[in-house]
Coordinates of C-alpha atoms in Angstrom, one line a residue:
Chain A
M266 CA 22.2 -31.6 30.9
L267 CA 19.5 -30.5 28.5
A268 CA 17.9 -33.4 26.5
F269 CA 15.6 -32.4 23.6
V270 CA 13.1 -35.2 23.5
G271 CA 10.7 -35.7 20.5
L272 CA 7.2 -36.8 21.5
G273 CA 6.5 -38.1 18.0
L274 CA 3.4 -37.8 16.0
Y275 CA 0.2 -38.4 17.8
D276 CA -0.3 -39.3 21.5
E277 CA 1.5 -40.2 24.7
R278 CA 2.7 -43.6 23.2
S279 CA 4.3 -42.0 20.1
I280 CA 7.5 -41.3 22.1
T281 CA 10.4 -43.8 21.8
V282 CA 11.2 -46.2 24.7
E283 CA 14.5 -44.3 25.1
G284 CA 12.6 -41.0 25.3
R285 CA 10.4 -42.5 28.0
E286 CA 13.4 -43.5 30.0
V287 CA 14.9 -40.0 29.7
L288 CA 11.6 -38.6 31.0
A289 CA 11.7 -40.9 34.0
E290 CA 15.2 -39.8 34.9
A291 CA 14.7 -36.0 34.4
D292 CA 14.7 -33.7 37.3
R293 CA 12.5 -31.3 35.5
V294 CA 10.5 -31.5 32.3
F295 CA 9.6 -28.5 30.1
A296 CA 7.5 -28.6 26.9
E297 CA 6.4 -26.3 24.2
F298 CA 3.4 -26.8 21.8
Y299 CA 3.4 -23.6 19.8
T300 CA 5.5 -25.0 16.9
S301 CA 3.4 -28.2 16.7
K302 CA 1.0 -30.1 18.8
L303 CA 0.0 -33.7 19.7
V304 CA -3.7 -33.9 18.9
G305 CA -4.1 -37.4 20.3
T306 CA -3.4 -36.5 23.9
T307 CA -3.3 -33.7 26.5
V308 CA -0.6 -32.3 28.8
A309 CA -2.5 -33.9 31.7
D310 CA -2.6 -37.3 29.9
L311 CA 1.1 -37.1 29.1
E312 CA 1.8 -36.3 32.8
D313 CA -0.3 -39.2 34.0
Y314 CA 1.0 -41.7 31.5
H315 CA 4.7 -40.9 32.1
G316 CA 4.4 -40.0 35.8
I317 CA 6.0 -36.6 35.3
E318 CA 5.1 -32.9 35.8
I319 CA 5.3 -30.8 32.7
E320 CA 6.1 -27.1 32.8
L321 CA 4.7 -25.5 29.7
R322 CA 6.5 -22.7 27.9
D323 CA 5.0 -20.4 25.3
R324 CA 7.0 -18.8 22.5
A325 CA 8.2 -15.9 24.6
G326 CA 9.1 -18.3 27.4
V327 CA 11.5 -20.1 25.1
E328 CA 12.8 -17.4 22.8
Q329 CA 12.9 -14.3 25.0
R330 CA 13.1 -15.8 28.5
P331 CA 15.0 -19.1 28.2
G332 CA 16.8 -18.4 31.5
P333 CA 14.7 -20.7 33.8
V334 CA 15.1 -23.6 31.4
L335 CA 18.8 -23.1 31.1
D336 CA 19.3 -22.5 34.8
A337 CA 17.6 -25.8 35.5
A338 CA 19.7 -27.6 32.9
G339 CA 22.8 -26.1 34.4
S340 CA 22.1 -27.7 37.8
G341 CA 20.3 -30.9 36.9
T342 CA 18.8 -33.1 34.2
V343 CA 16.2 -31.4 32.1
A344 CA 14.0 -32.8 29.3
F345 CA 12.6 -30.4 26.9
L346 CA 9.6 -31.9 25.0
T347 CA 8.3 -31.0 21.6
A348 CA 5.9 -32.7 19.2
G349 CA 7.5 -34.8 16.4
D350 CA 11.3 -34.8 16.1
P351 CA 13.1 -32.2 18.1
M352 CA 15.2 -29.5 16.4
V353 CA 12.9 -29.1 13.4
S354 CA 12.3 -25.5 14.5
T355 CA 14.9 -22.8 14.6
T356 CA 13.6 -21.9 18.1
H357 CA 14.9 -25.2 19.4
V358 CA 18.3 -24.9 17.7
D359 CA 18.6 -21.5 19.3
L360 CA 17.9 -22.9 22.7
R361 CA 20.4 -25.6 22.1
L362 CA 23.1 -23.1 21.1
R363 CA 22.4 -21.0 24.2
A364 CA 22.8 -24.1 26.4
H365 CA 26.0 -25.0 24.5
G366 CA 27.2 -21.4 25.1
R367 CA 26.8 -21.9 28.9
G368 CA 28.7 -25.1 28.8
I369 CA 25.7 -27.3 29.4
D370 CA 25.7 -30.7 27.7
T371 CA 22.9 -31.3 25.3
R372 CA 21.5 -34.3 23.6
V373 CA 18.7 -35.0 21.1
V374 CA 16.3 -38.0 21.5
H375 CA 14.6 -38.3 18.2
G376 CA 10.9 -38.7 17.6
T377 CA 8.8 -39.8 14.6
S378 CA 8.1 -37.1 12.2
A379 CA 5.5 -36.0 9.7
A380 CA 8.2 -35.6 7.1
T381 CA 8.9 -39.4 6.8
A382 CA 5.4 -40.5 7.9
A383 CA 3.8 -38.6 4.9
A384 CA 6.0 -40.5 2.5
G385 CA 5.3 -43.8 4.3
L386 CA 1.5 -43.5 4.4
T387 CA 1.1 -42.3 0.9
G388 CA 3.4 -44.9 -0.7
L389 CA 5.3 -42.1 -2.3
Q390 CA 9.1 -42.7 -2.1
N391 CA 11.0 -40.6 0.4
Y392 CA 13.9 -40.0 -1.9
R393 CA 11.6 -38.6 -4.6
F394 CA 10.5 -35.6 -2.4
G395 CA 12.0 -32.2 -3.1
K396 CA 12.1 -29.3 -0.7
A397 CA 9.1 -29.1 1.6
T398 CA 7.0 -26.0 2.2
T399 CA 4.5 -24.6 4.6
L400 CA 1.2 -23.1 3.5
P401 CA 0.2 -20.2 5.7
F402 CA -3.4 -19.2 6.5
P403 CA -4.7 -16.9 3.7
D404 CA -5.1 -14.0 6.0
V405 CA -1.4 -13.9 6.7
H406 CA -0.3 -13.2 3.1
G407 CA -3.6 -12.6 1.3
G408 CA -3.4 -15.8 -0.6
V409 CA -0.8 -18.4 -1.5
P410 CA 2.7 -16.9 -1.1
D411 CA 4.9 -16.9 -4.2
S412 CA 7.5 -18.8 -2.2
V413 CA 5.1 -21.7 -1.9
L414 CA 4.3 -21.7 -5.6
D415 CA 8.0 -21.4 -6.5
T416 CA 8.8 -24.5 -4.4
L417 CA 5.9 -26.4 -6.0
S418 CA 7.0 -25.5 -9.5
D419 CA 10.7 -26.1 -8.8
N420 CA 9.9 -29.5 -7.6
A421 CA 7.4 -30.2 -10.4
D422 CA 10.0 -29.2 -13.0
R423 CA 12.3 -32.0 -11.5
G424 CA 9.5 -34.5 -11.2
L425 CA 9.7 -34.4 -7.4
H426 CA 6.9 -34.6 -4.8
T427 CA 6.2 -31.7 -2.5
L428 CA 5.2 -32.1 1.1
V429 CA 3.0 -29.1 2.1
Y430 CA 2.9 -28.5 5.9
L431 CA -0.3 -26.7 6.8
D432 CA -0.4 -23.7 9.1
I433 CA -1.4 -24.1 12.7
R434 CA -2.3 -21.5 15.3
A435 CA -2.0 -23.8 18.3
D436 CA -2.9 -21.1 20.8
E437 CA -6.2 -20.6 19.1
D438 CA -6.7 -24.3 18.4
E439 CA -6.9 -23.5 14.7
Y440 CA -5.5 -25.9 12.1
M441 CA -5.6 -25.6 8.3
T442 CA -7.4 -28.6 6.8
A443 CA -6.1 -30.5 3.7
A444 CA -9.4 -29.5 2.0
T445 CA -8.8 -25.8 2.5
A446 CA -5.1 -26.2 1.4
A447 CA -6.1 -28.2 -1.7
G448 CA -8.7 -25.5 -2.7
L449 CA -6.2 -22.7 -2.2
L450 CA -3.6 -24.5 -4.4
A451 CA -6.2 -25.5 -7.1
D452 CA -7.1 -21.8 -7.4
A453 CA -3.5 -20.5 -7.3
R454 CA -1.8 -22.9 -9.6
G455 CA -4.4 -24.9 -11.4
D456 CA -6.1 -28.2 -10.6
G457 CA -4.1 -31.4 -10.4
L458 CA -3.3 -34.5 -8.3
G459 CA -3.1 -34.0 -4.6
V460 CA -2.9 -36.4 -1.6
A461 CA -4.4 -35.5 1.7
V462 CA -3.0 -37.0 4.8
A463 CA -4.9 -36.7 8.1
R464 CA -3.7 -37.8 11.5
A465 CA -0.4 -39.3 10.5
G466 CA 0.9 -41.5 13.3
S467 CA -2.6 -42.1 14.8
P468 CA -4.4 -45.5 14.7
G469 CA -6.7 -44.1 12.1
P470 CA -4.8 -42.1 9.5
V471 CA -6.7 -41.0 6.4
V472 CA -4.9 -40.9 3.0
A473 CA -6.9 -39.7 0.0
A474 CA -5.6 -39.0 -3.5
D475 CA -7.7 -37.0 -6.0
R476 CA -7.8 -33.8 -8.0
C477 CA -7.2 -30.8 -5.6
S478 CA -10.6 -29.4 -6.6
A479 CA -12.2 -32.7 -5.5
L480 CA -10.2 -32.9 -2.2
A481 CA -11.3 -29.3 -1.5
D482 CA -14.9 -30.6 -1.2
R483 CA -14.1 -33.4 1.2
E484 CA -13.9 -33.7 5.0
F485 CA -10.9 -35.5 6.5
G486 CA -11.8 -35.2 10.2
D487 CA -9.7 -34.1 13.1
P488 CA -6.3 -32.4 12.7
L489 CA -3.4 -32.5 11.9
H490 CA -3.5 -32.6 8.2
L491 CA -0.9 -32.5 5.5
L492 CA -1.1 -32.2 1.7
V493 CA 1.3 -33.8 -0.7
I494 CA 1.5 -32.6 -4.3
P495 CA 3.1 -35.6 -6.2
G496 CA 5.5 -35.1 -9.1
D497 CA 6.2 -37.9 -11.6
L498 CA 5.0 -41.3 -10.4
H499 CA 6.9 -44.5 -10.4
H500 CA 4.5 -47.4 -11.2
L501 CA 4.6 -48.7 -7.7
E502 CA 3.7 -45.2 -6.4
A503 CA 0.8 -45.0 -8.8
E504 CA -0.4 -48.4 -7.7
A505 CA -0.1 -47.3 -4.0
L506 CA -2.1 -44.1 -4.6
R507 CA -4.8 -46.1 -6.5
E508 CA -5.1 -49.0 -4.0
L509 CA -4.4 -47.3 -0.7
A510 CA -5.6 -43.8 -1.3
G511 CA -8.4 -44.2 -3.8
A512 CA -6.8 -42.2 -6.6
P513 CA -8.9 -42.1 -9.8
T514 CA -7.1 -44.3 -12.3
D515 CA -6.9 -41.6 -15.0
L516 CA -5.0 -39.3 -12.6
V517 CA -2.2 -41.7 -11.8
D518 CA -1.8 -43.4 -15.2
V519 CA 1.9 -44.2 -15.8
D520 CA 3.6 -46.0 -18.6
Chain B
M258 CA -3.6 -57.8 10.1
L259 CA -0.1 -56.8 8.9
A260 CA 1.5 -54.0 11.0
F261 CA 4.7 -52.5 9.6
V262 CA 6.6 -51.4 12.6
G263 CA 9.6 -49.1 12.5
L264 CA 12.4 -50.0 14.9
G265 CA 13.8 -46.5 14.7
L266 CA 17.4 -45.5 14.4
Y267 CA 19.8 -47.3 16.7
D268 CA 18.9 -50.0 19.3
E269 CA 16.1 -51.9 20.9
R270 CA 14.9 -48.8 22.7
S271 CA 14.6 -46.7 19.5
I272 CA 11.1 -48.1 18.8
T273 CA 8.1 -46.1 20.0
V274 CA 6.0 -47.2 23.0
E275 CA 3.2 -47.9 20.6
G276 CA 5.4 -50.1 18.5
R277 CA 6.4 -52.0 21.6
E278 CA 2.8 -52.7 22.4
V279 CA 2.1 -53.9 18.8
L280 CA 5.1 -56.3 19.2
A281 CA 3.7 -57.6 22.5
E282 CA 0.3 -58.4 20.9
A283 CA 1.6 -59.9 17.6
D284 CA 1.1 -63.6 16.9
R285 CA 4.2 -63.6 14.8
V286 CA 7.0 -61.2 14.2
F287 CA 9.0 -61.0 11.0
A288 CA 11.9 -58.6 10.3
E289 CA 14.2 -57.7 7.4
F290 CA 17.6 -56.0 7.8
Y291 CA 18.8 -55.9 4.2
T292 CA 17.5 -52.4 3.4
S293 CA 18.9 -50.9 6.6
K294 CA 20.2 -52.2 9.9
L295 CA 20.2 -51.3 13.6
V296 CA 23.9 -51.1 14.6
G297 CA 23.2 -50.7 18.3
T298 CA 21.6 -54.1 18.9
T299 CA 21.3 -57.6 17.6
V300 CA 18.3 -59.8 16.7
A301 CA 18.9 -61.7 19.9
D302 CA 18.9 -58.6 22.0
L303 CA 15.7 -57.4 20.3
E304 CA 14.1 -60.7 21.1
D305 CA 15.1 -60.6 24.7
Y306 CA 14.2 -57.0 25.3
H307 CA 10.8 -57.3 23.8
G308 CA 10.1 -60.9 24.7
I309 CA 9.4 -61.9 21.1
E310 CA 10.7 -64.4 18.6
I311 CA 11.8 -62.8 15.3
E312 CA 11.7 -64.6 12.0
L313 CA 14.3 -63.0 9.7
R314 CA 13.6 -62.6 6.0
D315 CA 16.2 -61.9 3.4
R316 CA 15.4 -59.9 0.2
A317 CA 14.2 -63.0 -1.7
G318 CA 12.1 -64.0 1.3
V319 CA 10.2 -60.7 1.1
E320 CA 10.2 -59.9 -2.6
Q321 CA 10.0 -63.3 -4.3
R322 CA 8.5 -65.4 -1.6
P323 CA 6.2 -63.2 0.5
G324 CA 3.7 -66.0 0.8
P325 CA 4.5 -67.2 4.4
V326 CA 4.3 -63.6 5.8
L327 CA 1.0 -62.9 4.0
D328 CA -0.5 -66.3 5.1
A329 CA 0.4 -65.5 8.7
A330 CA -1.1 -62.0 8.4
G331 CA -4.3 -63.5 6.8
S332 CA -4.9 -65.6 9.9
G333 CA -3.5 -63.6 12.8
T334 CA -1.7 -60.4 13.8
V335 CA 1.7 -60.0 12.2
A336 CA 4.3 -57.4 12.9
F337 CA 6.9 -56.8 10.2
L338 CA 9.9 -55.0 11.5
T339 CA 12.3 -52.7 9.7
A340 CA 15.0 -50.3 10.8
G341 CA 14.0 -46.6 10.8
D342 CA 10.5 -45.6 9.6
P343 CA 8.8 -48.4 7.7
M344 CA 7.7 -48.0 4.0
V345 CA 10.8 -46.0 3.1
S346 CA 11.8 -48.8 0.7
T347 CA 9.7 -49.9 -2.3
T348 CA 10.0 -53.5 -1.1
H349 CA 7.8 -52.7 1.8
V350 CA 5.3 -50.8 -0.2
D351 CA 5.1 -53.8 -2.5
L352 CA 4.5 -56.1 0.5
R353 CA 1.8 -53.8 1.7
L354 CA 0.1 -53.7 -1.7
R355 CA 0.2 -57.5 -1.8
A356 CA -1.5 -57.7 1.6
H357 CA -4.1 -55.1 0.5
G358 CA -4.7 -57.2 -2.6
R359 CA -5.5 -60.2 -0.4
G360 CA -7.9 -58.2 1.7
I361 CA -5.6 -58.1 4.7
D362 CA -5.7 -55.0 6.9
T363 CA -2.4 -53.2 7.2
R364 CA -1.2 -50.4 9.4
V365 CA 2.0 -48.4 9.7
V366 CA 3.6 -47.8 13.1
H367 CA 6.2 -45.1 12.4
G368 CA 9.8 -45.0 13.6
T369 CA 12.5 -42.4 14.0
S370 CA 14.3 -41.8 10.7
A371 CA 17.7 -40.7 9.5
A372 CA 16.0 -38.2 7.2
T373 CA 14.8 -35.9 10.1
A374 CA 17.6 -36.9 12.5
A375 CA 20.3 -35.7 10.2
A376 CA 18.7 -32.3 10.1
G377 CA 18.2 -32.2 13.8
L378 CA 21.7 -33.2 14.7
T379 CA 23.4 -30.8 12.3
G380 CA 21.2 -27.8 13.1
L381 CA 20.4 -27.5 9.4
Q382 CA 16.7 -26.7 8.9
N383 CA 14.6 -29.6 7.7
Y384 CA 12.7 -27.4 5.2
R385 CA 15.9 -26.2 3.5
F386 CA 16.8 -29.8 2.3
G387 CA 16.2 -30.7 -1.3
K388 CA 16.0 -34.1 -2.8
A389 CA 18.1 -36.7 -1.0
T390 CA 20.4 -39.1 -2.8
T391 CA 22.3 -42.4 -2.1
L392 CA 26.0 -42.8 -2.8
P393 CA 26.7 -46.3 -4.0
F394 CA 30.0 -48.1 -3.4
P395 CA 32.5 -47.1 -6.1
D396 CA 32.7 -50.6 -7.5
V397 CA 29.0 -50.5 -8.4
H398 CA 29.2 -47.7 -10.9
G399 CA 33.0 -47.1 -11.2
G400 CA 32.8 -43.8 -9.3
V401 CA 30.1 -41.3 -8.4
P402 CA 27.1 -41.7 -10.6
D403 CA 25.9 -38.7 -12.6
S404 CA 22.5 -39.0 -10.9
V405 CA 24.1 -38.2 -7.5
L406 CA 26.1 -35.3 -9.0
D407 CA 22.9 -34.0 -10.7
T408 CA 21.0 -34.0 -7.4
L409 CA 23.8 -32.2 -5.7
S410 CA 24.0 -29.5 -8.3
D411 CA 20.2 -29.1 -8.6
N412 CA 20.0 -28.6 -4.9
A413 CA 23.1 -26.3 -4.8
D414 CA 21.6 -24.2 -7.6
R415 CA 18.6 -23.6 -5.3
G416 CA 20.6 -23.1 -2.2
L417 CA 19.3 -26.3 -0.7
H418 CA 21.0 -28.9 1.5
T419 CA 21.5 -32.5 0.3
L420 CA 21.3 -35.5 2.6
V421 CA 23.6 -38.2 1.1
Y422 CA 22.7 -41.7 2.3
L423 CA 25.7 -44.0 2.2
D424 CA 25.6 -47.4 0.7
I425 CA 25.4 -50.5 2.9
R426 CA 25.9 -54.2 2.2
A427 CA 24.3 -55.4 5.3
D428 CA 24.9 -59.1 4.4
E429 CA 28.6 -58.5 4.3
D430 CA 28.6 -56.1 7.2
E431 CA 30.1 -53.4 5.0
Y432 CA 29.1 -49.8 5.4
M433 CA 30.4 -46.8 3.5
T434 CA 32.0 -44.3 5.9
A435 CA 31.4 -40.5 5.8
A436 CA 35.1 -40.1 5.2
T437 CA 35.1 -42.3 2.1
A438 CA 32.0 -40.5 0.8
A439 CA 33.5 -37.1 1.4
G440 CA 36.6 -38.1 -0.4
L441 CA 34.6 -39.4 -3.4
L442 CA 32.6 -36.2 -3.6
A443 CA 35.6 -33.9 -3.3
D444 CA 37.2 -35.8 -6.2
A445 CA 34.1 -35.9 -8.3
R446 CA 32.7 -32.3 -7.8
G447 CA 35.4 -30.3 -6.2
D448 CA 36.1 -29.6 -2.5
G449 CA 33.6 -27.8 -0.3
L450 CA 31.7 -27.8 3.0
G451 CA 30.4 -31.2 4.1
V452 CA 28.9 -32.4 7.4
A453 CA 29.6 -36.0 8.5
V454 CA 27.0 -37.6 10.8
A455 CA 27.9 -40.8 12.6
R456 CA 25.5 -43.0 14.6
A457 CA 22.4 -40.7 14.4
G458 CA 20.0 -41.8 17.1
S459 CA 22.6 -43.3 19.3
P460 CA 23.7 -41.9 22.7
G461 CA 27.0 -40.8 21.1
P462 CA 26.3 -39.3 17.7
V463 CA 29.2 -37.5 16.0
V464 CA 28.6 -34.5 13.9
A465 CA 31.6 -32.9 12.1
A466 CA 31.6 -30.0 9.6
D467 CA 34.7 -29.3 7.5
R468 CA 35.9 -29.3 3.9
C469 CA 35.2 -32.6 2.2
S470 CA 38.9 -33.2 1.6
A471 CA 39.5 -32.7 5.4
L472 CA 36.6 -35.0 6.4
A473 CA 38.1 -37.6 4.0
D474 CA 41.1 -37.9 6.3
R475 CA 39.2 -38.3 9.6
E476 CA 37.7 -41.3 11.4
F477 CA 34.1 -41.2 12.7
G478 CA 33.9 -44.6 14.3
D479 CA 31.2 -47.2 14.0
P480 CA 28.5 -47.1 11.4
L481 CA 26.0 -45.9 10.2
H482 CA 27.2 -42.7 8.7
L483 CA 25.6 -40.1 6.7
L484 CA 27.0 -37.1 4.8
V485 CA 25.2 -33.8 4.4
I486 CA 26.3 -31.3 1.7
P487 CA 24.9 -27.9 2.9
G488 CA 23.5 -25.3 0.5
D489 CA 23.1 -21.7 1.5
L490 CA 23.3 -21.2 5.2
H491 CA 21.0 -19.2 7.5
H492 CA 23.0 -17.4 10.2
L493 CA 21.6 -19.8 12.8
E494 CA 22.6 -22.8 10.7
A495 CA 26.1 -21.4 10.4
E496 CA 26.3 -20.9 14.1
A497 CA 25.1 -24.4 14.7
L498 CA 27.8 -25.9 12.4
R499 CA 30.5 -23.8 14.1
E500 CA 29.4 -24.4 17.6
L501 CA 28.1 -28.0 17.5
A502 CA 30.1 -29.5 14.6
G503 CA 33.4 -27.6 14.7
A504 CA 33.1 -26.0 11.3
P505 CA 36.1 -23.7 10.4
T506 CA 34.7 -20.1 10.6
D507 CA 35.8 -19.2 7.1
L508 CA 33.8 -22.1 5.7
V509 CA 30.5 -21.0 7.2
D510 CA 30.8 -17.3 6.9
V511 CA 27.4 -15.7 6.3
D512 CA 26.4 -12.1 6.1

């Protein structure tokens, strides 16, 4: 049995109670943190807190050499841990399909996710978000890729909000900040309202709404950050951005 | 202090460990189940499992008469429980803004959510979903509302998947099934690929991909159900729908 278990958003207590029980019953526990990372804890703290031993896998250890994980799941109960909700990355779908191909039962134990947390923390309504996008580090594409700009304009044309995931290089402990992202987008598509979200799921999340050019000059502290580019605002959304995120009144004026 | 705590997707163990701790420390615990509901547990089981007493609020008790909840939060620590991730409904944003207006600290303890679980269970990639929509019971609008059809075609034009939430009348214990939804959509917009998801977050979720007309003739068991209408498929998504959801090969053929 191979159980994909989401660790949730922030630290060792972000996992669900069910997930914790699955960990306690697992014969072996693998984890990967190259697609995303928990910034509020360490592997050692996760091990201590849950009383488990975690076998870390890098990208190659999942994508090119999944054999040991699958062998273990073929002969016992294996938990495969990832930050957030599992199966968000194609690499995990691929692993699940390989297990399925070997006749190994799989299950998914869900975790809290940035996708819904960003909506909840900003007061922007979940069903008013369009397609999400990921902003890569500028050295990857030499700027903001057209695909990101296309997603933003497609959503804007429909009045929809856009959740912008920010690139991480977990191996190098490098995380794009919301300030950097806001600056890049202000340059590439013109200034406008943005909402920075820092440390979603932590006890001290920061949510700040302002012009992207203004967000670019601010500091939001430790990772992970997200950026939301709002579309049309419902009056309650506007009020939330003003009251909970400090948006300048003229930026969120709705009839 | 008013803490909005997400109960997650299914039963009393779907809450995060952090959420459980917040419950244990709360002076009073309120809950509402009119926007969504946990189908794998009862209020009594939640109370027993977490060792708490839950004060239920109906819609009027939150939207028109929030006074008692706010008074309690002004003088102690209050947990306000909802299914899934909190703040997904405008009614909770409104309550948070009212607390904020009274100078009461608020926090959000996230929960697992259908929005990401549907992606994870189907193998469809989260970032390839467009705007979500909710299909109301036919007697509300006399059929499928234009707004739902517009969302589906907007997403389809862009090759994006659509998550279709299905109407619930929690008070009357009435839940639209994925079969009903698939039949309504097949009639209103023509037949095509759909993916039914039943009991996301439970130990026995069902995921089934087929023509909407075929899904309409099937039974997926207990609520809650969701329906996903896929857009263009990546080859790994097609494989997941075939292998994990039993999609007919000709329906998910990609180059």
